[in-house]
CSV table of C-alpha atoms in Angstrom, one decimal:
chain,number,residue,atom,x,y,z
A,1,UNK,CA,6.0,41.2,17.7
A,2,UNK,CA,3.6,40.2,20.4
A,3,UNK,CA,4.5,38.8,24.0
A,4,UNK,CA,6.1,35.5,23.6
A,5,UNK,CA,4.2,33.8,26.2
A,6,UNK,CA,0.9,34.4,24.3
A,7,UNK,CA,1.9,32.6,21.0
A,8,UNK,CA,-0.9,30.6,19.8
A,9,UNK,CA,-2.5,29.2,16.7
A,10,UNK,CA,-5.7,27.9,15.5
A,11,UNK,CA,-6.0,24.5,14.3
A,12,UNK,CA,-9.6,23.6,12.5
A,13,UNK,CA,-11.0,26.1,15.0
A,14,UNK,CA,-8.6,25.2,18.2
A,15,UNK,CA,-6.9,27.2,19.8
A,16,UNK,CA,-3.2,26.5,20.6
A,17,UNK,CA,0.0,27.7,22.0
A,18,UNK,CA,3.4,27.4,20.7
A,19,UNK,CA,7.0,28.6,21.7
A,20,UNK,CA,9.3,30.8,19.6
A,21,UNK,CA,11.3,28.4,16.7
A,22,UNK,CA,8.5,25.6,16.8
A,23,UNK,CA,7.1,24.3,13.3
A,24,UNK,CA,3.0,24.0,12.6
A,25,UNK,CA,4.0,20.2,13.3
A,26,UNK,CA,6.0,20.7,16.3
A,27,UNK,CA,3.4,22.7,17.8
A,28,UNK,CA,0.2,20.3,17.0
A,29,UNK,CA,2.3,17.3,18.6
A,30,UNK,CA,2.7,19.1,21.6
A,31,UNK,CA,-1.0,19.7,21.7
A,32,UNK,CA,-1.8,16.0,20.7
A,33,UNK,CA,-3.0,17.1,17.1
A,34,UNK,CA,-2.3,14.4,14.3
A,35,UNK,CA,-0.8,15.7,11.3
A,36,UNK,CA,-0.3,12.8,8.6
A,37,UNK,CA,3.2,12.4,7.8
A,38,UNK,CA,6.0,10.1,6.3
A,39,UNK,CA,9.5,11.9,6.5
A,40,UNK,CA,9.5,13.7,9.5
A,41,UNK,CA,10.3,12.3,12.8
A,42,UNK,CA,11.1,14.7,16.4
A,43,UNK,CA,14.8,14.8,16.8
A,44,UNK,CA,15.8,15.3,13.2
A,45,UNK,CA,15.9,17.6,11.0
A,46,UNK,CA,12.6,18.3,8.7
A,47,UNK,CA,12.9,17.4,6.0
A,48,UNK,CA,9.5,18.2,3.6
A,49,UNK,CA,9.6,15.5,1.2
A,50,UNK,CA,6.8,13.8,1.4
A,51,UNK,CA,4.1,16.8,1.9
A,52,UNK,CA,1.5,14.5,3.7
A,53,UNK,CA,1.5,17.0,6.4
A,54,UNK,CA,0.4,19.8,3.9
A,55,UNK,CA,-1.8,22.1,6.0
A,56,UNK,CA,-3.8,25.3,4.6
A,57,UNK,CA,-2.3,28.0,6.7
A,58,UNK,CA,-4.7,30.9,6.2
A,59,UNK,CA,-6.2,29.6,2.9
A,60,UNK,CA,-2.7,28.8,1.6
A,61,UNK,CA,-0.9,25.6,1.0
A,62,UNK,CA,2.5,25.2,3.3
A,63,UNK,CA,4.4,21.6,4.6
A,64,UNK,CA,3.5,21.9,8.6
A,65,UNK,CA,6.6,20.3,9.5
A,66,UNK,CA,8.6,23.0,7.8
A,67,UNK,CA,6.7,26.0,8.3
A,68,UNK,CA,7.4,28.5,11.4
A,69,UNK,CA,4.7,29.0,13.5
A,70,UNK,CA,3.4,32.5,13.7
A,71,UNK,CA,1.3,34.2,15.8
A,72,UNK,CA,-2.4,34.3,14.5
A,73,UNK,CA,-2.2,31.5,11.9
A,74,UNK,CA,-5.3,29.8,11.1
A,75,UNK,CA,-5.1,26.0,10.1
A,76,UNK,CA,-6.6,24.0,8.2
A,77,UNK,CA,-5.6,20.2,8.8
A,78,UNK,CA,-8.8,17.5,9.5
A,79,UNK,CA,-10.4,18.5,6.3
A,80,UNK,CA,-11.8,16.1,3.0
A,81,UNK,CA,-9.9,18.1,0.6
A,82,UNK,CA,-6.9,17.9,2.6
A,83,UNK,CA,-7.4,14.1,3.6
A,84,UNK,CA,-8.2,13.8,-0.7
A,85,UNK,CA,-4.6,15.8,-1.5
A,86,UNK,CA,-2.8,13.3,1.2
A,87,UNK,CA,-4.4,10.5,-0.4
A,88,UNK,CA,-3.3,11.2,-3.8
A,89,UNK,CA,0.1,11.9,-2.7
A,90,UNK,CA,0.1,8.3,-0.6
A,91,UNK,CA,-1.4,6.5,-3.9
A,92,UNK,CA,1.6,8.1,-5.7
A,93,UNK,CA,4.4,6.9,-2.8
A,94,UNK,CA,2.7,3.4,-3.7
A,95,UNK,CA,2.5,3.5,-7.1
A,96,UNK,CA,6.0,4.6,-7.6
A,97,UNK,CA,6.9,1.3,-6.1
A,98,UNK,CA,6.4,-2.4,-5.7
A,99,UNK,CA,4.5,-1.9,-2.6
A,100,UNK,CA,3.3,-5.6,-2.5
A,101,UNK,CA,2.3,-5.6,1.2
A,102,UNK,CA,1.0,-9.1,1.2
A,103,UNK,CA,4.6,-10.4,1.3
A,104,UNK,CA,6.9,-7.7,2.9
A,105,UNK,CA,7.8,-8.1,6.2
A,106,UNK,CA,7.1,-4.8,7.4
A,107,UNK,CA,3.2,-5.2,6.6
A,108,UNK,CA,1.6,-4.1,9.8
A,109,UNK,CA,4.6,-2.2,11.3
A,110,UNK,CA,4.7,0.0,8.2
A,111,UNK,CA,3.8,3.5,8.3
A,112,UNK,CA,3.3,4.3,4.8
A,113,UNK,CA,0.4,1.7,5.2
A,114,UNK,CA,-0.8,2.9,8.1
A,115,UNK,CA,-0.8,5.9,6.9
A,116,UNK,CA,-3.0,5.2,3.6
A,117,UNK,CA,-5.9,2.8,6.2
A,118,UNK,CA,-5.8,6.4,8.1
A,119,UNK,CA,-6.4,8.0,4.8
A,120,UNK,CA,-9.2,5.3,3.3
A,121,UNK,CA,-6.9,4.4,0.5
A,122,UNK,CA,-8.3,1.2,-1.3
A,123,UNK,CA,-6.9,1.8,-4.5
A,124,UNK,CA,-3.8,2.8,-5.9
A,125,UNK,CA,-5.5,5.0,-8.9
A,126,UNK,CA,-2.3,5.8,-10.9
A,127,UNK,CA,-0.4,3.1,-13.6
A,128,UNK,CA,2.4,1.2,-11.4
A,129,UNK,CA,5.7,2.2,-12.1
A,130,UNK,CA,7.0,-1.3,-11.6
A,131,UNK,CA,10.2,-0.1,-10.8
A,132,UNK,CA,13.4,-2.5,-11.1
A,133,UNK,CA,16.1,-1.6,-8.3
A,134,UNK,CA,18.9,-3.5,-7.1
A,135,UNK,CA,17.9,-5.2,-3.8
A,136,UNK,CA,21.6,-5.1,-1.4
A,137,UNK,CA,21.9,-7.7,0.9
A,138,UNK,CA,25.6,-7.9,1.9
A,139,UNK,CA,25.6,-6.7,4.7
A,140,UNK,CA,25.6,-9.8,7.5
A,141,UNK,CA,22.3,-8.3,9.7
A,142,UNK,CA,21.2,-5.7,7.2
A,143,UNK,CA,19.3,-5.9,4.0
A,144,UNK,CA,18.1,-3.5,1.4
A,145,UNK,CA,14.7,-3.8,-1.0
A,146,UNK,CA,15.1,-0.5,-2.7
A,147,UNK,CA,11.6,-0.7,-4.5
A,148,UNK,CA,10.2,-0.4,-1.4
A,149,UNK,CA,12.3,2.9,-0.4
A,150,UNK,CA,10.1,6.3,-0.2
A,151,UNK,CA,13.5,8.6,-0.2
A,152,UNK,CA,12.2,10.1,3.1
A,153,UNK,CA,15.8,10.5,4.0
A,154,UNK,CA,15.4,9.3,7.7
A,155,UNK,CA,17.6,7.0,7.4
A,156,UNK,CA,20.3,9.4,5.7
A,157,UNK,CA,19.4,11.9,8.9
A,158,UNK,CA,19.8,9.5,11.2
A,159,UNK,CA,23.0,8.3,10.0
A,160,UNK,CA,24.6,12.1,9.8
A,161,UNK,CA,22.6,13.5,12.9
A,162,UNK,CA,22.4,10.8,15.3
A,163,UNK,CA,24.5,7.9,14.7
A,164,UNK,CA,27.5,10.1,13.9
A,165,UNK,CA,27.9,7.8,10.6
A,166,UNK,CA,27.2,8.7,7.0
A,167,UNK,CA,25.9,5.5,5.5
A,168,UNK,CA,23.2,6.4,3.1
A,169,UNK,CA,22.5,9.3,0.8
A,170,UNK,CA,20.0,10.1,-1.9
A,171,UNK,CA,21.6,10.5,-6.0
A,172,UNK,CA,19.6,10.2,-9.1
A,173,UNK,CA,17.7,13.3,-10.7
A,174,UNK,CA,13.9,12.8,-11.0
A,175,UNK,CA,11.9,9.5,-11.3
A,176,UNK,CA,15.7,8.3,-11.0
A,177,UNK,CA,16.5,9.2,-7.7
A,178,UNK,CA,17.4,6.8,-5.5
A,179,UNK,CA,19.0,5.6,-2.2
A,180,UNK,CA,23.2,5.2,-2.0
A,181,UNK,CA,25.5,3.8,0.6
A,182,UNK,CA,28.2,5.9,0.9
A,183,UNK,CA,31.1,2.5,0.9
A,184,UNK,CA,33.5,2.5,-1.4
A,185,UNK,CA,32.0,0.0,-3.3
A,186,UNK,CA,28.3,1.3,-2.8
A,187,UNK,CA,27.8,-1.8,-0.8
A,188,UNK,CA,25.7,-1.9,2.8
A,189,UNK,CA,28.4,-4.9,4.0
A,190,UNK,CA,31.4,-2.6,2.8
A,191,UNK,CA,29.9,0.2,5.4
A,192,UNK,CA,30.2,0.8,9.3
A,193,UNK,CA,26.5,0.5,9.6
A,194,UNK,CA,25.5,-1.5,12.6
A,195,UNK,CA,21.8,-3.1,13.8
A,196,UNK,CA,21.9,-0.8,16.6
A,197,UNK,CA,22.0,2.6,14.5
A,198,UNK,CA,19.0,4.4,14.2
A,199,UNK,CA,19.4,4.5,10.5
A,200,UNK,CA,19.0,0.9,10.7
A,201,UNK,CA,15.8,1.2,12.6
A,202,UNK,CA,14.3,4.3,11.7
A,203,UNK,CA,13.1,3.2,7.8
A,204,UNK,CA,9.2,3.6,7.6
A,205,UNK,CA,8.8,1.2,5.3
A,206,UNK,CA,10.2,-2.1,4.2
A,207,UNK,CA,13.4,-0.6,2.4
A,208,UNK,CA,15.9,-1.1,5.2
A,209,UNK,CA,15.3,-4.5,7.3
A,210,UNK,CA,17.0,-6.5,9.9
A,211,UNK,CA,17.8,-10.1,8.1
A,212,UNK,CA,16.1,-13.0,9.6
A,213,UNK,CA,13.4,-11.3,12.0
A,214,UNK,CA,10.3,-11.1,9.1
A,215,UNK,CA,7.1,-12.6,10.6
A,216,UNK,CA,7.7,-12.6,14.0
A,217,UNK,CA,4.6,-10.6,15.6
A,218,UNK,CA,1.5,-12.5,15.0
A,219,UNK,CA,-1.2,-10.8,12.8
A,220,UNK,CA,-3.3,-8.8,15.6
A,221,UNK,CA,-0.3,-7.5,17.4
A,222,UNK,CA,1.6,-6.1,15.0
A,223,UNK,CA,2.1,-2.5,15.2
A,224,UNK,CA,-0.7,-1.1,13.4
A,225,UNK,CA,-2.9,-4.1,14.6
A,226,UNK,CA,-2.8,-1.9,18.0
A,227,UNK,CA,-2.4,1.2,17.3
A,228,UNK,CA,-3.9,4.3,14.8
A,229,UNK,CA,-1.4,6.3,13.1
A,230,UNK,CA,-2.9,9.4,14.3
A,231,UNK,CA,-2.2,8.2,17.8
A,232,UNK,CA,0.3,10.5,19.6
A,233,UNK,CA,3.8,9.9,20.6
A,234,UNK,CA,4.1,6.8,18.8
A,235,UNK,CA,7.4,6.8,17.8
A,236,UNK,CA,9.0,4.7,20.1
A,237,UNK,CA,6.9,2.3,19.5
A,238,UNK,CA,7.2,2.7,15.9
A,239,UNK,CA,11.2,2.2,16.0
A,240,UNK,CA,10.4,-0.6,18.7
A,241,UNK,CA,9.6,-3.0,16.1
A,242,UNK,CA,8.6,-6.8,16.9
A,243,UNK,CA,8.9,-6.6,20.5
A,244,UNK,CA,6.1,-4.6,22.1
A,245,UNK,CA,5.3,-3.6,25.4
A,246,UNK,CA,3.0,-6.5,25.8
A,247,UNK,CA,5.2,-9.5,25.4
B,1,UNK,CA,-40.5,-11.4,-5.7
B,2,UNK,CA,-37.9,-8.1,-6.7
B,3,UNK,CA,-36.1,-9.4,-9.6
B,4,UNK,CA,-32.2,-11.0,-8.2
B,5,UNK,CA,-29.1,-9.3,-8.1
B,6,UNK,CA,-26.6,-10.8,-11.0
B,7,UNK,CA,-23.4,-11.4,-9.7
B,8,UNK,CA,-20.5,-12.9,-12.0
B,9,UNK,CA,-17.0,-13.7,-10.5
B,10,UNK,CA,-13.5,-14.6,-12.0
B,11,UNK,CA,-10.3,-15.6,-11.3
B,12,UNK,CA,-7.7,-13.9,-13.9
B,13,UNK,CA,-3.8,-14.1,-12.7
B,14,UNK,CA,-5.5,-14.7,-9.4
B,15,UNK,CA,-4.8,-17.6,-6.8
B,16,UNK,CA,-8.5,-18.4,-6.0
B,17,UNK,CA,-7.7,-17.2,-2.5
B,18,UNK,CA,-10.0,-13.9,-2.7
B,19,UNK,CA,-13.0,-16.7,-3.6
B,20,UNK,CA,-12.2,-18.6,-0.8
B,21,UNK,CA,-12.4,-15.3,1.4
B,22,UNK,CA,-15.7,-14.8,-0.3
B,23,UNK,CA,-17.1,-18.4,0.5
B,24,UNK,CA,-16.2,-17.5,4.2
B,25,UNK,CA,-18.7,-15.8,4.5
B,26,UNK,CA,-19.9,-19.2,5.6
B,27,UNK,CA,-23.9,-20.0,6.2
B,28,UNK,CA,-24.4,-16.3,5.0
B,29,UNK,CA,-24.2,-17.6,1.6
B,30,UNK,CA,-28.0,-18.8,2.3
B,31,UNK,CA,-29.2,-15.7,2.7
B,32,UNK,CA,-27.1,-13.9,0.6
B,33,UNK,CA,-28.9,-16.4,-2.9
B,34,UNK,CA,-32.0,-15.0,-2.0
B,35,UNK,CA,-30.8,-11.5,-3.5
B,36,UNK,CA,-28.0,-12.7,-5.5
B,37,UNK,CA,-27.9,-15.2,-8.5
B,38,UNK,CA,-24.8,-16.3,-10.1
B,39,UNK,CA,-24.0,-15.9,-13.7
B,40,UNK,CA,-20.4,-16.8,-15.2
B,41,UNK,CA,-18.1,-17.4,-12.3
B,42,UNK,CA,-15.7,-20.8,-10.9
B,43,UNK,CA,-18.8,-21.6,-8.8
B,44,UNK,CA,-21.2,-22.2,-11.6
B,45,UNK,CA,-20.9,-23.8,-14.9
B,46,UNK,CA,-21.7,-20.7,-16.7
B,47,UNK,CA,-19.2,-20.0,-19.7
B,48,UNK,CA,-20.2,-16.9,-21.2
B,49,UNK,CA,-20.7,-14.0,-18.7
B,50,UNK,CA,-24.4,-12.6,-19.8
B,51,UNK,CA,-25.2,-9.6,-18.6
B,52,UNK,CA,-24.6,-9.2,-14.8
B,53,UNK,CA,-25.1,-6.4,-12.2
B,54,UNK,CA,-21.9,-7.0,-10.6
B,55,UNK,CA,-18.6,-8.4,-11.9
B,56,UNK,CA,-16.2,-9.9,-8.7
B,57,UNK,CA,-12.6,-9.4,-10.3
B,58,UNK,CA,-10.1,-11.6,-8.8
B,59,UNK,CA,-6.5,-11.7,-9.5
B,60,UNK,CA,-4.3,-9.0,-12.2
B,61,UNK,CA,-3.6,-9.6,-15.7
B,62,UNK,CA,-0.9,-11.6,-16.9
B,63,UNK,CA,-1.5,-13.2,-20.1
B,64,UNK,CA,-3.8,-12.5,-23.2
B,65,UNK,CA,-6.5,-14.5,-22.1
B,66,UNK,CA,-7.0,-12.5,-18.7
B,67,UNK,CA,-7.4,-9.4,-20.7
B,68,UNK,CA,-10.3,-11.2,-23.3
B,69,UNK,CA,-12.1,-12.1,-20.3
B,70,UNK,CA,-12.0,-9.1,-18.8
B,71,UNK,CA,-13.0,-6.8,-21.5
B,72,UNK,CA,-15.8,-9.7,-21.7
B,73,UNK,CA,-16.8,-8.8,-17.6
B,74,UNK,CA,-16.4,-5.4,-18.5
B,75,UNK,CA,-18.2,-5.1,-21.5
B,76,UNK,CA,-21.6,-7.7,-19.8
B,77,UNK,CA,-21.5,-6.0,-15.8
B,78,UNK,CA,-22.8,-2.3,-14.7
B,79,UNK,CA,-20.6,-2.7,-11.9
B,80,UNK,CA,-16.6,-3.7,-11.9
B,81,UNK,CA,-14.7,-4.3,-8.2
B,82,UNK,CA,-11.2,-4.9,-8.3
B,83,UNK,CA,-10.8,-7.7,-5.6
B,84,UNK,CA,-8.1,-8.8,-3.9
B,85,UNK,CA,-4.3,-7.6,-3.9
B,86,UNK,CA,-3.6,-8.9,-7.6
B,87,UNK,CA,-6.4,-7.2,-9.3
B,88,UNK,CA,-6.0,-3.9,-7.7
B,89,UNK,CA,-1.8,-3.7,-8.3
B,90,UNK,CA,-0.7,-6.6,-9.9
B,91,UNK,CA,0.4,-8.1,-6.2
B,92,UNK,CA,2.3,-10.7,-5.7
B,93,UNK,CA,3.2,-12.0,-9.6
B,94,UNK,CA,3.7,-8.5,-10.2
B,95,UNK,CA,7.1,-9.5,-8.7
B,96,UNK,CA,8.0,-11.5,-12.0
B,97,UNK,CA,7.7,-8.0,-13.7
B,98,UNK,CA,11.2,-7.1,-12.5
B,99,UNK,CA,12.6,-9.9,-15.1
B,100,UNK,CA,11.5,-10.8,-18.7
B,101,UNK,CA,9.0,-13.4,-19.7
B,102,UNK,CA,12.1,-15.1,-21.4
B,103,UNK,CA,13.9,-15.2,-18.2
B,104,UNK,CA,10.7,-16.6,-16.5
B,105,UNK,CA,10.2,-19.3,-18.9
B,106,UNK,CA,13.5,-20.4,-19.6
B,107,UNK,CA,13.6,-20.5,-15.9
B,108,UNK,CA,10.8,-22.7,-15.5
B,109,UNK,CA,10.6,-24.8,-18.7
B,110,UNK,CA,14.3,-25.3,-19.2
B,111,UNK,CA,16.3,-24.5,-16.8
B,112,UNK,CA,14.5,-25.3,-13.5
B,113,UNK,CA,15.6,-28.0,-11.0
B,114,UNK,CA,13.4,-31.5,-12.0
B,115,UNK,CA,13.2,-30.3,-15.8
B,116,UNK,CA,12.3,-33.4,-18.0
B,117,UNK,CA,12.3,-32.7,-21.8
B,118,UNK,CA,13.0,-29.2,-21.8
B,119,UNK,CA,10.9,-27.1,-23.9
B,120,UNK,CA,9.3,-24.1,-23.6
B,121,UNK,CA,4.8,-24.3,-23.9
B,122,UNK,CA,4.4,-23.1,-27.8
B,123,UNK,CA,0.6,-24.7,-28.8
B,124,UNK,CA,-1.5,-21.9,-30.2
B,125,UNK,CA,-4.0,-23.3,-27.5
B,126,UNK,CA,-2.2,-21.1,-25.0
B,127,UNK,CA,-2.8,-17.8,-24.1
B,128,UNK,CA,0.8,-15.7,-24.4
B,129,UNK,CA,2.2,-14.3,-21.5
B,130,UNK,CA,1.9,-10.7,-21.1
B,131,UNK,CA,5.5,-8.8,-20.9
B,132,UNK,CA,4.3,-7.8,-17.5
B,133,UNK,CA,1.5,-8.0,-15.3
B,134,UNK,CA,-0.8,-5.5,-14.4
B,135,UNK,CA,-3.4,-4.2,-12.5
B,136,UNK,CA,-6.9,-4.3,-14.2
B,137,UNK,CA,-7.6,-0.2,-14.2
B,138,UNK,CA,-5.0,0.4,-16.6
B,139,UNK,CA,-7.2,-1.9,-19.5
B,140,UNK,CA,-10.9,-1.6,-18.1
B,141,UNK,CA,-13.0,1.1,-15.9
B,142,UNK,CA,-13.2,-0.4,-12.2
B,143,UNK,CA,-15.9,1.2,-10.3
B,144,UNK,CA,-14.4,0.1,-6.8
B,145,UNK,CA,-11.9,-2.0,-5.1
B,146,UNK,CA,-11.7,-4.1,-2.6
B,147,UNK,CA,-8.2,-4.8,-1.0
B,148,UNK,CA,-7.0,-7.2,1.0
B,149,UNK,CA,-4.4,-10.9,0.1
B,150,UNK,CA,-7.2,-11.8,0.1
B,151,UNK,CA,-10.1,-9.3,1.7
B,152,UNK,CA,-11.7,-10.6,4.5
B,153,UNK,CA,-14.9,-12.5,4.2
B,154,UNK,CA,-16.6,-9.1,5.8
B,155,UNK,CA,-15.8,-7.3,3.6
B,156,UNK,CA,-17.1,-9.4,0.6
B,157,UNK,CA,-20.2,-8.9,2.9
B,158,UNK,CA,-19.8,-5.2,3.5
B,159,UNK,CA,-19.7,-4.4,-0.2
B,160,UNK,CA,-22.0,-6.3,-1.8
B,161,UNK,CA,-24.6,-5.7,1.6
B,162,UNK,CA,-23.9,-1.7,0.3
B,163,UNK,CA,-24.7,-2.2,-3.1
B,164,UNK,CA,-27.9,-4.5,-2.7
B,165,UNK,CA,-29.2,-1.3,-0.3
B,166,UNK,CA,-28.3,0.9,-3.4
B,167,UNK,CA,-25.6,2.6,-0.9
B,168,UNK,CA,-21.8,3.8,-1.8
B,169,UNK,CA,-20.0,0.8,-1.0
B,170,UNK,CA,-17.3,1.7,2.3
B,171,UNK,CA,-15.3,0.0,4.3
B,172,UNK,CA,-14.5,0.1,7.9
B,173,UNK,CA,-11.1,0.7,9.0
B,174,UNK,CA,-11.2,-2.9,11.1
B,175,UNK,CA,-11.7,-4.9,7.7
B,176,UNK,CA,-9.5,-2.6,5.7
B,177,UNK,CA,-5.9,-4.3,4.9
B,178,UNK,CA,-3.8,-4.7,1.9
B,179,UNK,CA,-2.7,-8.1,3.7
């Protein structure tokens, strides 16, 4: 294979390098490139669940965050069918819930939401689901809206790969799948899950929430009040959640 | 004089928020009657919806009376937007879709804190409750949305500003929220 050092790929026309074991996504972050996305997150494992960051890698469809990079590629990412294909998929995740942002507490830190303003989403276009899942709350600090959960698996990866816990899993085949807490009695309070993990933290959306801090970042500062999705490195200030640099 | 833009408005399983946001659009309202003329809509005393260039959709569908006069808008206006939260998934109410209407009513008519003379509504005069509520695209065509708990009044502006210039409707990312 060729010279290691001279890796590159082409992203809509730009040329960029990459290192040996990188993904598509690993390799666009490092050159500031956005890729929309909803289950992966540096540090963890990919996952490719959610296929927003579905890329055309030499006129074929592949998951960016899974995909090798290899020498020569070219990508297609900023493009309206792709931005179409990622809105479809982001009107499903919503649909497929109750995704009533006007009174979740995440609305404005969420990045499923931010994700669809990136993508122009006004609409939902498919029949709601209206899904009916049991909501946990017995856990002292934690809480648990299940209808809002996109089974992105962060917070299960989290819990294995960084906290060093195994508090959540996925069971359920199909429409049916959904999110477990691996207590005896299935129970977030019966678990060693604490506010500190990152599987508490790391949730994109408004399925796993701290009790009793909703609404505390004014409308304008909120997350996603200050900052574009396709903004890099905005992870930490993702997981920093309701207390921002600037107060 | 060019002929005026027919506008008709309505408020189905809605809150009347989304036509407050419209009405702040403040003094602009001036301007905006010298294109626009209201047919059937909570701001005019029209009760029949004639037949309108533009139908304003507040609020989803939750009993059978939402879904006669929506057919009715659909059937009268060339144009149908989806306003607000409600109208475009259900919003908020939606909530009540994860119980039954039975639960809801015995809740509120005979079970509820402060019930006197417990009874549940049963004239004919009332429209039934629907099982659940719904967005308005899965029983008419919508031709566009407009989201927002409620949309901000610049984007009521945005919209209809687009359409009286015979443009696409769009909205910028600053006034787009589902919020």
């Amino acid at each position: 294979m060729s010279n290691s050092t001279n890796n590159s790929i082409t992203i809509d026309g730009r040329e960029i390098p990459f290192e040996e074991g990188q993904t598509i996504m690993d390799a666009a972050r490092a050159a500031d490139i956005y890729i929309p996305h909803l289950c992966h997150r540096p540090g963890l494992k990919p996952h490719g669940s959610c296929k927003l960051c579905t890329v055309d890698v030499n006129g074929r469809a592949a998951s960016s965050c899974t995909l090798p990079a290899a020498n020569g590629q070219e990508i297609a990412n900023n493009t309206p069918e792709l931005k179409e294909v990622r809105k479809n998929i982001t009107q499903m995740l919503f649909v497929e819930g109750n995704h009533f942002c006007p009174s979740c507490e995440k609305t404005g830190d969420c990045t499923l939401q931010a994700v669809a303003y990136h993508l122009d989403m006004l609409d939902g276009h498919f029949p709601q689901f209206y899904p009916k899942r049991k909501v946990d709350a017995s856990h002292k600090s934690i809480f648990l809206d299940r209808d809002r959960c996109i089974l992105c698996e962060l917070c299960v990866r989290a819990s294995r790969e960084v906290d060093g816990k195994d508090v959540f899993a996925i069971t359920g085949r199909g429409m049916d799948a959904h999110l477990i807490v691996n207590s005896e009695s299935g129970k977030l309070g019966d678990s060693d899950i604490s506010t500190d993990d990152l599987a508490a933290q790391i949730c994109p959306v408004g399925a796993i929430m701290i009790k009793e801090h909703g609404y505390e970042v004014p409308i304008g500062r909120r997350t996603f009040d200050l900052h574009s999705i396709a903004e890099p490195g905005l992870e930490p200030v993702i997981l920093r959640k309701g207390k921002h640099a600037d107060e | 004089m060019s002929k005026k833009i027919r506008v008709a408005t309505t408020s189905l399983a809605g809150c009347f928020g989304c036509h407050m946001s419209f009405l702040d659009i403040d003094e602009r309202i001036v301007e905006l009657l010298e294109h626009v003329e209201f047919n059937r809509s909570p701001i005019t005393d029209i009760k029949q919806c004639g037949p309108c260039d533009i139908g304003l959709i507040e609020g989803g569908l939750c009993n059978a009376d939402n879904v006669h006069v929506l057919r009715e808008f659909r059937e009268n206006c060339n144009i149908i937007i989806a306003v607000g939260a409600c109208a475009i998934n259900g919003g908020v109410p939606a909530m009540r879709n994860n119980f039954t209407v039975k639960e809801c009513l015995e809740e509120a008519y005979l079970n509820g804190i402060g019930v006197e003379n417990p009874m549940i509504p049963n004239d004919v005069e009332l429209p039934l409750l629907l099982s659940k509520v719904h967005p308005i695209h899965e029983v008419v065509h919508v031709d566009y949305y407009l989201p927002g708990c409620p949309p901000p009044a610049d984007a009521f502006m945005k919209v209809l500003t687009d359409l009286l210039e015979g443009k696409e409707p769009s909205l910028p990312k600053e006034i787009l929220h589902y919020d």
